[in-house]
Short mmCIF file of C-alpha atoms in Angstrom, two decimals:
data_model
loop_
_atom_site.label_atom_id
_atom_site.label_comp_id
_atom_site.label_asym_id
_atom_site.label_seq_id
_atom_site.Cartn_x
_atom_site.Cartn_y
_atom_site.Cartn_z
CA MET K 1 -19.57 -38.28 -20.49
CA THR K 2 -22.44 -36.50 -18.73
CA VAL K 3 -22.77 -32.73 -18.50
CA GLN K 4 -22.06 -32.90 -14.76
CA THR K 5 -18.88 -34.91 -15.36
CA GLN K 6 -17.74 -32.43 -17.98
CA ARG K 7 -18.30 -29.53 -15.57
CA ARG K 8 -16.32 -31.30 -12.86
CA ALA K 9 -13.47 -31.95 -15.27
CA SER K 10 -13.49 -28.30 -16.33
CA GLN K 11 -13.47 -27.13 -12.70
CA TRP K 12 -10.60 -29.52 -11.88
CA LYS K 13 -8.59 -28.21 -14.84
CA ARG K 14 -9.14 -24.59 -13.79
CA THR K 15 -8.18 -25.33 -10.19
CA ALA K 16 -5.03 -27.18 -11.25
CA SER K 17 -4.06 -24.28 -13.51
CA ARG K 18 -4.57 -21.72 -10.75
CA CYS K 19 -2.59 -23.83 -8.30
CA SER K 20 0.26 -24.07 -10.81
CA LEU K 21 0.27 -20.29 -11.10
CA ALA K 22 0.21 -19.97 -7.32
CA THR K 23 3.15 -22.35 -6.94
CA PHE K 24 5.15 -20.42 -9.53
CA ALA K 25 4.28 -17.13 -7.82
CA VAL K 26 5.47 -18.50 -4.47
CA GLY K 27 8.85 -19.34 -5.96
CA ILE K 28 9.16 -15.93 -7.60
CA GLY K 29 8.07 -14.20 -4.38
CA LEU K 30 10.71 -15.97 -2.33
CA GLY K 31 13.35 -15.23 -4.94
CA ILE K 32 12.66 -11.49 -5.12
CA GLY K 33 12.42 -11.33 -1.35
CA THR K 34 15.95 -12.58 -0.94
CA VAL K 35 17.32 -9.65 -2.93
CA GLY K 36 14.92 -7.14 -1.59
CA GLY K 37 13.45 -7.31 8.24
CA GLN K 38 13.71 -4.99 10.89
CA ALA K 39 16.39 -5.34 13.57
CA ALA K 40 14.80 -7.69 16.05
CA ALA K 41 14.56 -7.49 19.79
CA TRP K 42 12.07 -9.11 22.08
CA ALA K 43 9.73 -7.41 24.55
CA ASP K 44 6.16 -8.53 25.19
CA THR K 45 3.59 -5.75 24.94
CA GLY K 46 0.67 -8.02 25.63
CA HIS K 47 -0.30 -8.97 22.10
CA ALA K 48 -2.10 -12.22 22.52
CA GLY K 49 -1.41 -14.89 19.99
CA SER K 50 1.83 -13.49 18.66
CA SER K 51 5.33 -12.82 19.83
CA THR K 52 5.86 -9.08 20.00
CA THR K 53 9.22 -7.69 19.04
CA SER K 54 10.67 -4.26 19.56
CA SER K 55 13.45 -2.51 17.74
CA SER K 56 15.23 0.78 18.12
CA GLN K 57 14.96 3.13 15.20
CA SER K 58 17.01 6.32 14.97
CA GLN K 59 15.10 9.41 13.94
CA ALA K 60 15.68 10.59 10.37
CA SER K 61 15.15 14.01 8.95
CA GLY K 62 12.32 14.62 6.49
CA PRO K 63 13.08 14.45 2.80
CA GLY K 64 14.27 17.56 1.08
CA LYS K 65 12.58 18.65 -2.13
CA ALA K 66 13.85 20.11 -5.35
CA ALA K 67 12.23 20.69 -8.70
CA ASP K 68 12.06 17.80 -11.10
CA GLY K 69 10.50 17.09 -14.47
CA HIS K 70 7.28 15.15 -14.82
CA ASP K 71 8.19 12.69 -17.56
CA SER K 72 6.29 9.48 -18.03
CA HIS K 73 9.52 7.50 -17.73
CA ARG K 74 12.67 7.90 -15.72
CA GLY K 75 16.08 6.39 -16.34
CA SER K 76 17.67 6.69 -12.90
CA GLY K 77 17.04 5.21 -9.45
CA LEU K 78 14.09 6.47 -7.47
CA ALA K 79 16.18 7.31 -4.44
CA THR K 80 17.92 10.09 -6.34
CA ALA K 81 14.76 11.75 -7.59
CA ARG K 82 13.67 14.94 -5.85
CA ARG K 83 10.43 16.76 -6.56
CA SER K 84 8.98 19.97 -5.17
CA THR K 85 5.91 19.51 -3.00
CA ILE K 86 3.63 21.65 -0.91
CA ARG K 87 4.07 21.09 2.79
CA PRO K 88 1.29 21.70 5.30
CA ASP K 89 2.08 23.38 8.59
CA SER K 90 4.33 20.86 10.33
CA THR K 91 3.61 22.34 13.74
CA ALA K 92 -0.12 21.83 13.54
CA SER K 93 -1.52 18.83 15.36
CA GLN K 94 -3.08 16.74 12.60
CA ARG K 95 -6.23 15.29 14.08
CA ASN K 96 -9.98 15.14 13.56
CA SER K 97 -9.77 12.61 10.74
CA PRO K 98 -12.67 12.07 8.32
CA ARG K 99 -15.62 10.19 9.74
CA PRO K 100 -18.55 8.54 7.94
CA ALA K 101 -21.71 10.47 7.18
CA SER K 102 -25.17 9.15 6.46
CA ALA K 103 -25.95 7.88 2.98
CA SER K 104 -28.89 8.68 0.73
CA ALA K 105 -30.23 7.34 -2.54
CA VAL K 106 -28.40 9.99 -4.53
CA ALA K 107 -25.37 10.66 -2.38
CA VAL K 108 -22.43 8.48 -1.40
CA PRO K 109 -20.67 10.27 1.47
CA ILE K 110 -17.04 9.54 2.23
CA SER K 111 -16.35 11.56 5.33
CA ALA K 112 -18.30 13.46 7.91
CA PRO K 113 -18.74 17.21 7.44
CA ALA K 114 -17.38 19.83 9.71
CA PRO K 115 -19.99 21.46 11.98
CA GLY K 116 -22.58 23.27 9.92
CA THR K 117 -21.68 21.60 6.63
CA GLU K 118 -22.76 18.55 4.65
CA ALA K 119 -20.51 15.97 3.02
CA SER K 120 -21.46 13.61 0.27
CA ALA K 121 -19.83 11.73 -2.55
CA THR K 122 -22.02 11.04 -5.53
CA SER K 123 -21.53 7.85 -7.48
CA THR K 124 -21.02 8.56 -11.18
CA ARG K 125 -19.73 6.82 -14.29
CA ALA K 126 -16.58 8.04 -16.00
CA VAL K 127 -14.31 6.67 -18.71
CA ALA K 128 -10.59 6.94 -18.01
CA THR K 129 -8.71 7.02 -21.30
CA THR K 130 -5.56 9.01 -20.58
CA ALA K 131 -3.63 9.88 -17.46
CA ARG K 132 -3.91 13.46 -16.30
CA LYS K 133 -1.29 15.42 -14.43
CA THR K 134 -3.03 17.20 -11.58
CA THR K 135 -2.00 19.78 -9.04
CA ALA K 136 -3.12 19.10 -5.49
CA SER K 137 -2.23 22.46 -3.99
CA ALA K 138 -5.86 23.57 -4.12
CA ALA K 139 -6.78 20.76 -1.75
CA LEU K 140 -4.52 22.03 1.02
CA ALA K 141 -6.65 23.52 3.76
CA VAL K 142 -6.18 25.66 6.84
CA THR K 143 -4.88 23.55 9.70
CA VAL K 144 -6.55 23.38 13.09
CA THR K 145 -4.72 22.76 16.35
CA SER K 146 -6.13 20.65 19.15
CA PRO K 147 -6.02 21.72 22.79
CA THR K 148 -4.96 18.22 23.84
CA THR K 149 -1.31 17.29 23.32
CA PRO K 150 -0.27 13.63 23.73
CA THR K 151 2.96 12.75 25.47
CA PRO K 152 5.87 12.69 22.98
CA PRO K 153 7.56 9.30 22.52
CA ALA K 154 10.04 8.45 25.26
CA PRO K 155 13.69 8.08 24.24
CA LEU K 156 14.86 4.60 23.38
CA SER K 157 16.42 2.65 26.22
CA PRO K 158 20.13 1.73 25.90
CA ILE K 159 19.26 -1.94 25.45
CA ALA K 160 16.76 -1.09 22.68
CA LYS K 161 19.42 0.93 20.86
CA LEU K 162 21.91 -1.90 21.20
CA ILE K 163 19.48 -4.50 19.87
CA ALA K 164 18.66 -2.33 16.85
CA LEU K 165 22.29 -1.64 16.00
CA PRO K 166 22.94 -4.76 13.83
CA GLY K 167 19.97 -3.93 11.63
CA HIS K 168 21.20 -0.38 11.07
CA ILE K 169 24.70 -1.61 10.23
CA VAL K 170 23.40 -4.16 7.73
CA ASN K 171 21.12 -1.56 6.16
CA THR K 172 24.05 0.81 5.67
CA VAL K 173 25.87 -1.93 3.77
CA LEU K 174 22.75 -2.63 1.68
CA GLN K 175 22.46 1.06 0.85
CA SER K 176 26.02 1.05 -0.46
CA LEU K 177 25.04 -1.91 -2.68
CA ASP K 178 21.99 -0.06 -4.06
CA LEU K 179 19.59 -2.60 -2.54
CA THR K 180 17.97 -0.08 -0.21
CA ALA K 181 17.97 3.71 -0.16
CA ALA K 182 17.02 6.63 2.07
CA VAL K 183 17.18 10.39 1.73
CA GLY K 184 19.81 10.73 4.45
CA GLY K 185 21.65 7.49 3.70
CA PRO K 186 24.86 6.86 1.78
CA GLN K 187 24.69 7.02 -2.01
CA SER K 188 25.67 3.79 -3.72
CA PRO K 189 28.38 3.86 -6.40
CA LEU K 190 26.39 1.11 -8.13
CA ASP K 191 23.50 1.79 -10.47
CA PHE K 192 21.28 -1.07 -11.57
CA ALA K 193 18.71 1.21 -13.21
CA PRO K 194 20.08 0.78 -16.76
CA PHE K 195 19.75 -3.01 -16.49
CA ASP K 196 16.25 -2.62 -15.08
CA ASN K 197 15.25 -0.32 -17.94
CA LEU K 198 16.68 -2.74 -20.50
CA ILE K 199 14.81 -5.72 -19.05
CA PHE K 200 11.47 -3.92 -19.03
CA ALA K 201 12.07 -2.48 -22.50
CA VAL K 202 12.44 -6.04 -23.78
CA PHE K 203 9.37 -7.11 -21.80
CA ARG K 204 7.32 -4.29 -23.30
CA ARG K 205 8.55 -5.16 -26.79
CA ILE K 206 7.39 -8.76 -26.32
CA GLU K 207 4.00 -7.58 -25.06
CA HIS K 208 3.65 -5.43 -28.17
CA ALA K 209 4.69 -8.26 -30.49
CA VAL K 210 2.07 -10.56 -28.97
CA GLY K 211 -0.55 -7.80 -29.11
CA LEU K 212 -1.10 -7.58 -25.37
CA ASP K 213 -0.77 -3.79 -25.31
CA ALA K 214 -3.66 -3.26 -27.73
CA THR K 215 -6.63 -1.32 -26.41
CA PRO K 216 -9.30 -3.85 -25.37
CA THR K 217 -12.47 -3.71 -27.43
CA THR K 218 -14.68 -4.03 -24.37
CA GLN K 219 -13.43 -3.09 -20.94
CA PRO K 220 -15.70 -2.26 -17.98
CA VAL K 221 -15.16 1.12 -16.36
CA PRO K 222 -15.52 1.23 -12.56
CA PRO K 223 -17.92 3.83 -11.13
CA THR K 224 -16.25 6.94 -9.77
CA LEU K 225 -17.01 8.90 -6.62
CA THR K 226 -17.37 12.65 -6.33
CA TYR K 227 -16.08 13.89 -2.99
CA THR K 228 -17.90 16.92 -1.58
CA GLY K 229 -16.81 16.69 2.05
CA PRO K 230 -14.55 18.98 4.08
CA THR K 231 -10.78 19.03 3.71
CA THR K 232 -9.96 20.39 7.18
CA ALA K 233 -9.68 17.00 8.88
CA LEU K 234 -6.03 16.68 9.86
CA THR K 235 -4.20 13.38 9.47
CA PRO K 236 -0.70 12.21 8.57
CA THR K 237 0.27 13.00 4.99
CA VAL K 238 0.39 10.63 2.05
CA ALA K 239 4.20 10.77 2.19
CA GLN K 240 4.24 9.83 5.87
CA PHE K 241 1.92 6.89 5.23
CA LEU K 242 3.91 5.66 2.23
CA ASN K 243 7.31 5.95 3.90
CA ALA K 244 6.00 4.15 7.00
CA ALA K 245 4.66 1.35 4.79
CA ALA K 246 7.88 1.14 2.77
CA ALA K 247 10.02 1.00 5.93
CA GLU K 248 8.51 -2.43 6.60
CA TYR K 249 10.59 -3.75 3.69
CA VAL K 250 13.86 -2.27 4.94
CA LEU K 251 15.92 -3.95 7.66
CA GLY K 252 16.60 -1.24 10.23
CA GLY K 253 14.69 1.26 8.10
CA VAL K 254 13.25 4.44 9.62
CA PRO K 255 10.53 6.50 7.90
CA GLY K 256 11.77 10.02 7.22
CA GLY K 257 10.84 12.42 10.01
CA LEU K 258 9.10 9.77 12.17
CA GLN K 259 10.19 8.12 15.39
CA PRO K 260 9.14 4.87 17.06
CA PHE K 261 6.22 4.76 19.47
CA THR K 262 7.62 3.42 22.73
CA VAL K 263 6.50 1.99 26.05
CA ASN K 264 9.12 2.30 28.79
CA GLY K 265 11.74 3.12 26.19
CA VAL K 266 11.01 0.02 24.09
CA PRO K 267 9.56 0.38 20.56
CA VAL K 268 6.15 -1.26 20.26
CA THR K 269 6.22 -3.83 17.46
CA SER K 270 4.60 -7.16 16.69
CA THR K 271 5.88 -10.29 14.95
CA ASN K 272 4.19 -13.65 14.53
CA ILE K 273 6.29 -16.00 12.44
CA LEU K 274 3.53 -18.62 12.32
CA SER K 275 0.82 -16.32 10.96
CA GLY K 276 3.07 -13.94 9.01
CA GLU K 277 1.93 -10.77 10.79
CA ARG K 278 4.56 -8.10 11.40
CA ALA K 279 4.07 -4.43 12.31
CA GLN K 280 5.82 -1.39 13.71
CA VAL K 281 4.39 1.79 15.18
CA TRP K 282 5.58 5.30 14.37
CA VAL K 283 4.84 8.79 15.67
CA THR K 284 4.72 11.82 13.39
CA PRO K 285 6.02 15.29 14.35
CA GLN K 286 2.35 16.21 14.78
CA ASN K 287 2.01 13.56 17.54
CA GLN K 288 -0.09 11.14 15.52
CA ILE K 289 0.45 7.39 15.50
CA ILE K 290 0.83 5.26 12.36
CA ILE K 291 0.62 1.47 12.67
CA ALA K 292 2.51 0.07 9.66
CA TYR K 293 2.00 -3.56 8.64
CA GLN K 294 4.64 -5.49 6.69
CA GLY K 295 4.15 -6.69 3.12
CA THR K 296 4.99 -10.14 1.77
CA THR K 297 8.60 -11.33 2.35
CA GLY K 298 9.50 -8.21 4.35
CA GLY K 299 12.15 -7.22 1.81
CA THR K 300 15.61 -7.15 3.35
CA ASN K 301 14.15 -8.28 6.69
CA LEU K 302 14.57 -11.77 5.23
CA LEU K 303 18.20 -11.57 6.31
CA PHE K 304 17.13 -11.70 9.97
CA ASN K 305 13.74 -13.42 9.71
CA PRO K 306 13.45 -15.58 6.56
CA LEU K 307 10.82 -18.02 7.82
CA ILE K 308 8.09 -15.41 8.10
CA ALA K 309 8.03 -15.07 4.30
CA ILE K 310 6.59 -18.59 4.01
CA SER K 311 3.72 -17.74 6.36
CA GLN K 312 3.10 -14.47 4.53
CA ILE K 313 2.86 -16.16 1.14
CA ILE K 314 0.48 -18.75 2.59
CA THR K 315 -1.61 -15.87 3.93
CA ASP K 316 -1.71 -14.30 0.47
CA LEU K 317 -2.90 -17.55 -1.09
CA GLN K 318 -5.50 -18.11 1.62
CA VAL K 319 -7.17 -14.77 0.94
CA LEU K 320 -7.03 -15.25 -2.84
CA TYR K 321 -8.24 -18.84 -3.05
CA THR K 322 -10.68 -19.04 -0.13
CA HIS K 323 -13.34 -16.89 1.48
CA THR K 324 -11.79 -17.11 4.95
CA THR K 325 -9.91 -14.60 7.11
CA PRO K 326 -6.27 -15.60 7.76
CA GLN K 327 -4.75 -15.60 11.23
CA ALA K 328 -2.40 -12.79 10.22
CA PHE K 329 -5.39 -10.48 9.84
CA VAL K 330 -6.67 -11.47 13.28
CA ASP K 331 -3.22 -10.83 14.78
CA ALA K 332 -3.05 -7.46 13.03
CA LEU K 333 -6.37 -6.48 14.58
CA ALA K 334 -5.29 -7.61 18.06
CA PHE K 335 -2.08 -5.61 17.76
CA ALA K 336 -3.97 -2.48 16.70
CA GLN K 337 -6.21 -2.81 19.74
CA ARG K 338 -3.13 -3.19 21.95
CA VAL K 339 -1.60 -0.05 20.43
CA GLN K 340 -4.82 1.83 21.10
CA ALA K 341 -4.66 0.81 24.75
CA ASP K 342 -0.98 1.74 25.10
CA ALA K 343 -1.53 5.03 23.30
CA ALA K 344 -4.47 5.98 25.50
CA LEU K 345 -2.20 5.78 28.54
CA GLN K 346 0.05 8.36 26.89
CA GLY K 347 -2.71 10.83 26.08
CA TYR K 348 -3.56 9.78 22.53
CA SER K 349 -7.17 9.53 21.41
CA ALA K 350 -8.60 7.08 18.90
CA SER K 351 -8.56 9.82 16.24
CA ASP K 352 -4.77 10.09 16.66
CA ILE K 353 -4.18 6.50 15.47
CA PHE K 354 -3.96 5.42 11.82
CA VAL K 355 -3.06 2.29 9.88
CA THR K 356 -1.05 1.72 6.72
CA GLY K 357 0.80 -0.95 4.79
CA HIS K 358 1.86 -2.04 1.33
CA SER K 359 0.64 -5.19 -0.47
CA LEU K 360 -0.06 -7.76 2.28
CA GLY K 361 0.49 -4.97 4.79
CA GLY K 362 -2.17 -2.89 3.05
CA TRP K 363 -4.47 -5.91 3.10
CA GLU K 364 -4.07 -6.14 6.87
CA ALA K 365 -4.55 -2.39 7.24
CA GLU K 366 -7.78 -2.69 5.23
CA TYR K 367 -9.07 -5.38 7.55
CA VAL K 368 -8.10 -3.51 10.71
CA ALA K 369 -9.74 -0.32 9.43
CA GLN K 370 -12.89 -2.24 8.60
CA GLN K 371 -13.08 -3.86 12.03
CA THR K 372 -12.09 -0.84 14.15
CA GLY K 373 -13.06 2.25 12.16
CA LEU K 374 -9.48 3.53 12.17
CA ASP K 375 -8.51 5.76 9.27
CA GLY K 376 -5.45 5.34 7.09
CA ILE K 377 -4.08 4.59 3.64
CA GLY K 378 -3.25 1.21 2.13
CA PHE K 379 -0.99 0.85 -0.91
CA GLU K 380 -1.37 -1.81 -3.64
CA SER K 381 -3.66 -3.96 -1.51
CA PRO K 382 -6.12 -6.47 -3.05
CA GLY K 383 -9.75 -6.94 -2.10
CA ILE K 384 -10.72 -8.69 1.12
CA ASN K 385 -13.16 -11.46 2.01
CA THR K 386 -15.02 -9.68 4.82
CA ILE K 387 -17.76 -7.56 3.30
CA VAL K 388 -19.70 -4.71 4.90
CA ALA K 389 -22.43 -2.44 3.60
CA ARG K 390 -21.16 -0.05 0.92
CA ASN K 391 -17.65 -1.53 1.35
CA GLY K 392 -16.47 1.42 3.40
CA ALA K 393 -17.10 4.02 0.69
CA ASP K 394 -17.91 6.47 3.47
CA SER K 395 -14.92 5.54 5.64
CA GLY K 396 -11.68 7.39 6.30
CA PHE K 397 -9.56 4.55 4.95
CA VAL K 398 -8.28 4.96 1.38
CA ASN K 399 -6.70 2.45 -1.02
CA ILE K 400 -4.08 3.83 -3.41
CA GLU K 401 -3.66 1.51 -6.40
CA THR K 402 -1.43 1.69 -9.48
CA TYR K 403 -2.82 0.99 -12.93
CA GLY K 404 -1.34 -2.27 -14.23
CA ASP K 405 -0.26 -3.72 -10.87
CA PRO K 406 -1.88 -7.18 -10.62
CA ALA K 407 -2.07 -6.92 -6.82
CA ALA K 408 -4.59 -4.09 -7.12
CA TYR K 409 -6.74 -6.23 -9.41
CA PHE K 410 -6.84 -9.28 -7.15
CA ALA K 411 -10.34 -8.04 -6.37
CA THR K 412 -13.85 -7.99 -7.78
CA ASP K 413 -14.43 -4.22 -7.80
CA LEU K 414 -11.64 -3.49 -10.32
CA PRO K 415 -11.83 -5.23 -13.73
CA GLY K 416 -8.61 -6.66 -15.06
CA LEU K 417 -7.91 -10.23 -13.95
CA GLN K 418 -11.16 -11.97 -14.86
CA PRO K 419 -11.75 -14.89 -15.34
CA PHE K 420 -8.80 -15.75 -13.07
CA MET K 421 -10.55 -13.76 -10.34
CA PRO K 422 -14.27 -14.03 -9.58
CA SER K 423 -16.64 -11.97 -11.71
CA TYR K 424 -16.23 -8.20 -11.71
CA GLU K 425 -19.08 -6.35 -10.05
CA PRO K 426 -19.07 -2.53 -10.01
CA ALA K 427 -18.62 -1.26 -6.46
CA GLY K 428 -18.77 -4.74 -4.93
CA GLY K 429 -18.48 -8.43 -5.57
CA SER K 430 -17.13 -11.24 -3.42
CA LYS K 431 -13.66 -9.69 -2.85
CA PRO K 432 -14.06 -5.90 -2.82
CA HIS K 433 -11.65 -3.37 -1.43
CA TYR K 434 -12.61 -1.67 1.82
CA GLY K 435 -12.61 2.10 1.44
CA PRO K 436 -12.54 4.39 -1.60
CA ILE K 437 -9.89 3.70 -4.24
CA VAL K 438 -7.49 6.30 -5.65
CA MET K 439 -5.99 5.20 -8.98
CA ILE K 440 -2.55 6.49 -9.99
CA GLY K 441 -0.21 5.90 -12.92
CA ASP K 442 -1.11 5.33 -16.56
CA PRO K 443 -4.62 3.93 -17.23
CA ASN K 444 -3.32 2.38 -20.45
CA ALA K 445 -1.07 0.10 -18.36
CA VAL K 446 -4.12 -2.06 -17.62
CA ALA K 447 -4.46 -3.19 -21.25
CA PRO K 448 -1.78 -5.95 -21.16
CA LEU K 449 -3.24 -7.36 -17.97
CA PHE K 450 -6.77 -7.31 -19.36
CA ASN K 451 -5.73 -8.94 -22.64
CA ALA K 452 -3.53 -11.58 -21.00
CA SER K 453 -6.32 -12.49 -18.58
CA ALA K 454 -8.64 -13.16 -21.53
CA LEU K 455 -6.28 -16.00 -22.53
CA TYR K 456 -6.48 -17.69 -19.14
CA GLY K 457 -8.28 -21.03 -19.15
CA TYR K 458 -7.82 -21.69 -22.88
CA GLY K 459 -5.03 -24.21 -22.70
CA PRO K 460 -1.46 -24.33 -21.41
CA ILE K 461 -0.12 -21.71 -23.82
CA GLY K 462 -2.76 -19.18 -22.85
CA ASP K 463 -2.19 -19.90 -19.16
CA LEU K 464 1.57 -19.49 -19.59
CA ILE K 465 1.18 -16.13 -21.34
CA PHE K 466 -1.14 -14.98 -18.57
CA MET K 467 1.28 -16.15 -15.89
CA VAL K 468 4.37 -14.52 -17.39
CA ASP K 469 2.64 -11.24 -18.20
CA THR K 470 1.07 -11.00 -14.75
CA LEU K 471 4.41 -11.52 -13.02
CA GLY K 472 6.14 -9.07 -15.35
CA ASN K 473 3.58 -6.37 -14.64
CA PHE K 474 3.81 -7.14 -10.93
CA PHE K 475 7.53 -6.33 -10.83
CA GLU K 476 6.99 -3.37 -13.15
CA HIS K 477 4.36 -1.57 -11.07
CA HIS K 478 4.10 -3.04 -7.57
CA LEU K 479 7.02 -1.88 -5.41
CA PRO K 480 6.66 1.25 -3.21
CA GLY K 481 9.09 3.22 -5.35
CA MET K 482 6.56 3.25 -8.18
CA GLN K 483 3.89 4.76 -5.94
CA ALA K 484 6.42 7.28 -4.64
CA TYR K 485 7.07 8.41 -8.21
CA ASN K 486 3.41 8.96 -9.09
CA LEU K 487 2.53 10.51 -5.71
CA ASP K 488 5.40 13.02 -5.79
CA VAL K 489 7.05 11.52 -2.71
CA ASP K 490 10.76 11.19 -2.00
CA PRO K 491 11.08 7.50 -0.99
CA ASP K 492 12.52 7.52 2.51
CA PRO K 493 13.33 4.65 2.89
CA THR K 494 12.78 2.23 0.01
CA VAL K 495 13.93 -1.19 -1.14
CA VAL K 496 15.50 -2.09 -4.53
CA PRO K 497 14.97 1.53 -5.67
CA TRP K 498 15.77 0.71 -9.28
CA LEU K 499 13.24 -2.12 -9.74
CA GLY K 500 10.17 -1.16 -11.75
CA LEU K 501 9.17 1.15 -14.58
CA PRO K 502 7.58 4.50 -13.64
CA MET K 503 4.61 5.27 -15.89
CA GLY K 504 1.99 7.98 -16.02
CA PRO K 505 1.99 11.45 -14.51
CA VAL K 506 3.52 12.73 -11.31
CA GLU K 507 0.59 14.02 -9.24
CA THR K 508 2.21 17.21 -8.05
CA GLY K 509 1.83 17.82 -4.33
CA TYR K 510 -0.06 14.62 -3.52
CA GLY K 511 2.60 13.56 -1.04
CA ALA K 512 1.83 16.55 1.18
CA LEU K 513 -1.92 15.92 1.36
CA THR K 514 -3.93 14.61 4.28
CA ILE K 515 -6.55 11.90 3.75
CA SER K 516 -9.47 14.24 3.10
CA GLN K 517 -7.35 16.46 0.86
CA LEU K 518 -6.32 13.38 -1.12
CA LEU K 519 -9.96 12.40 -1.56
CA GLN K 520 -10.78 15.88 -2.83
CA ALA K 521 -7.82 16.00 -5.22
CA ALA K 522 -8.51 12.50 -6.58
CA SER K 523 -12.19 13.30 -6.99
CA ASP K 524 -11.40 16.46 -8.94
CA ALA K 525 -9.06 14.45 -11.20
CA GLY K 526 -11.57 11.64 -11.80
CA GLN K 527 -9.30 9.17 -10.00
CA LEU K 528 -11.61 8.29 -7.09
CA ILE K 529 -13.25 4.88 -7.55
CA ALA K 530 -16.11 3.34 -5.60
CA PRO K 531 -15.15 0.14 -3.73
#
């Protein structure tokens, strides 16, 4: 057999193994989605290439806070946890989001300075060995009001309320079954947390027995960024972004304290079953708009729209296994542009509009931010195929990633899943994130992923260990409730609140921070990574 033939055989074997993993992941994704939709109505807002849906969402009050311990593990459901946070002035109009500044050979700016100041973020090298509990109160800055006030959202029309009613009713039932949760919702008499804790305790024991939790002998450390920009740029808070992203998994879910952005009394939403794109638009009490894109399967939305999960999983696989841009990303961009046009007619400026999402939704938010310059926060999103200079290190879009969640490491700028993923390249590669990366959770949680990945490609047993450990860590770290725990956010709403294993410190006060304040706090804690 020639060398070329041997190489082709090796490549075919690797491709077949990856496809087997992908097929298994599709089955698991569909299965978890069925236990994890918004109420659907139909009203065209002019989004070309996709059918736009609208749904009525009742306004919910913001989450209340109470003191809570900062243990590394928690034995009860996330929906019952309450932590004290620092709240910025809720009456201030949160605008003037961070903008890029010029780069130099020694500085890596993240956001533009306020008049008369300079902003830069210097690329450095740092070794993360243990998680640190940080306090973000120092990052809170004096708020600034804007003389321009957009028109508040119009009340929902009677027909919009009627169309949304079934989703709200179903969600109330799901809350009573402990499948969804919200701060103001009914408390379920059921508690699946003990079973969840038992399952992951067994999983961790197996990892230890196999040696997957051992500290890797050689593990690359991504370069960090040092943020030196202003913290006065006003944006929605981390909690508002996360709850808007999590609401995309909850049928009839409403982010705490937010209300739907409407046109003629109809909520502006977008759904394309063929491409897998789904989004809703929310308005904060500070009159700022958040476009929230839906993650894979849509959680309990599967009850009303199960077919979209197939398109969403295909979209996931397309980004991972090719270098192309899926139609869902294109639809997400078109919808964002439509929202900008609708918002402008109601007095909103471009700086009043932000994007967010979790998992696939964060992927789409990344792409939209890259193509439009909109600011925002994406949660647990992988790297993308479209690459720009410096990968948005100086942009106002931030990725929040959890140590140990495989979705975060489906990229080339975070080491952890090689050789399954293309080669790791510090601050780059073929599938980098767009925008600076804030790491949360326990850095030691990466060890099992790193060790299991080293077994990939060395026969069926190694591939099986890699597959099982990757999926186990996915369910352990990926869902929005895990990010809510580490970010000191009351999940409002959330899906399957008991699924996962909280690890690492609670970053006190992070939920109340704006984008620039988050960058400052993460930089001070050594958690800010270059994309």
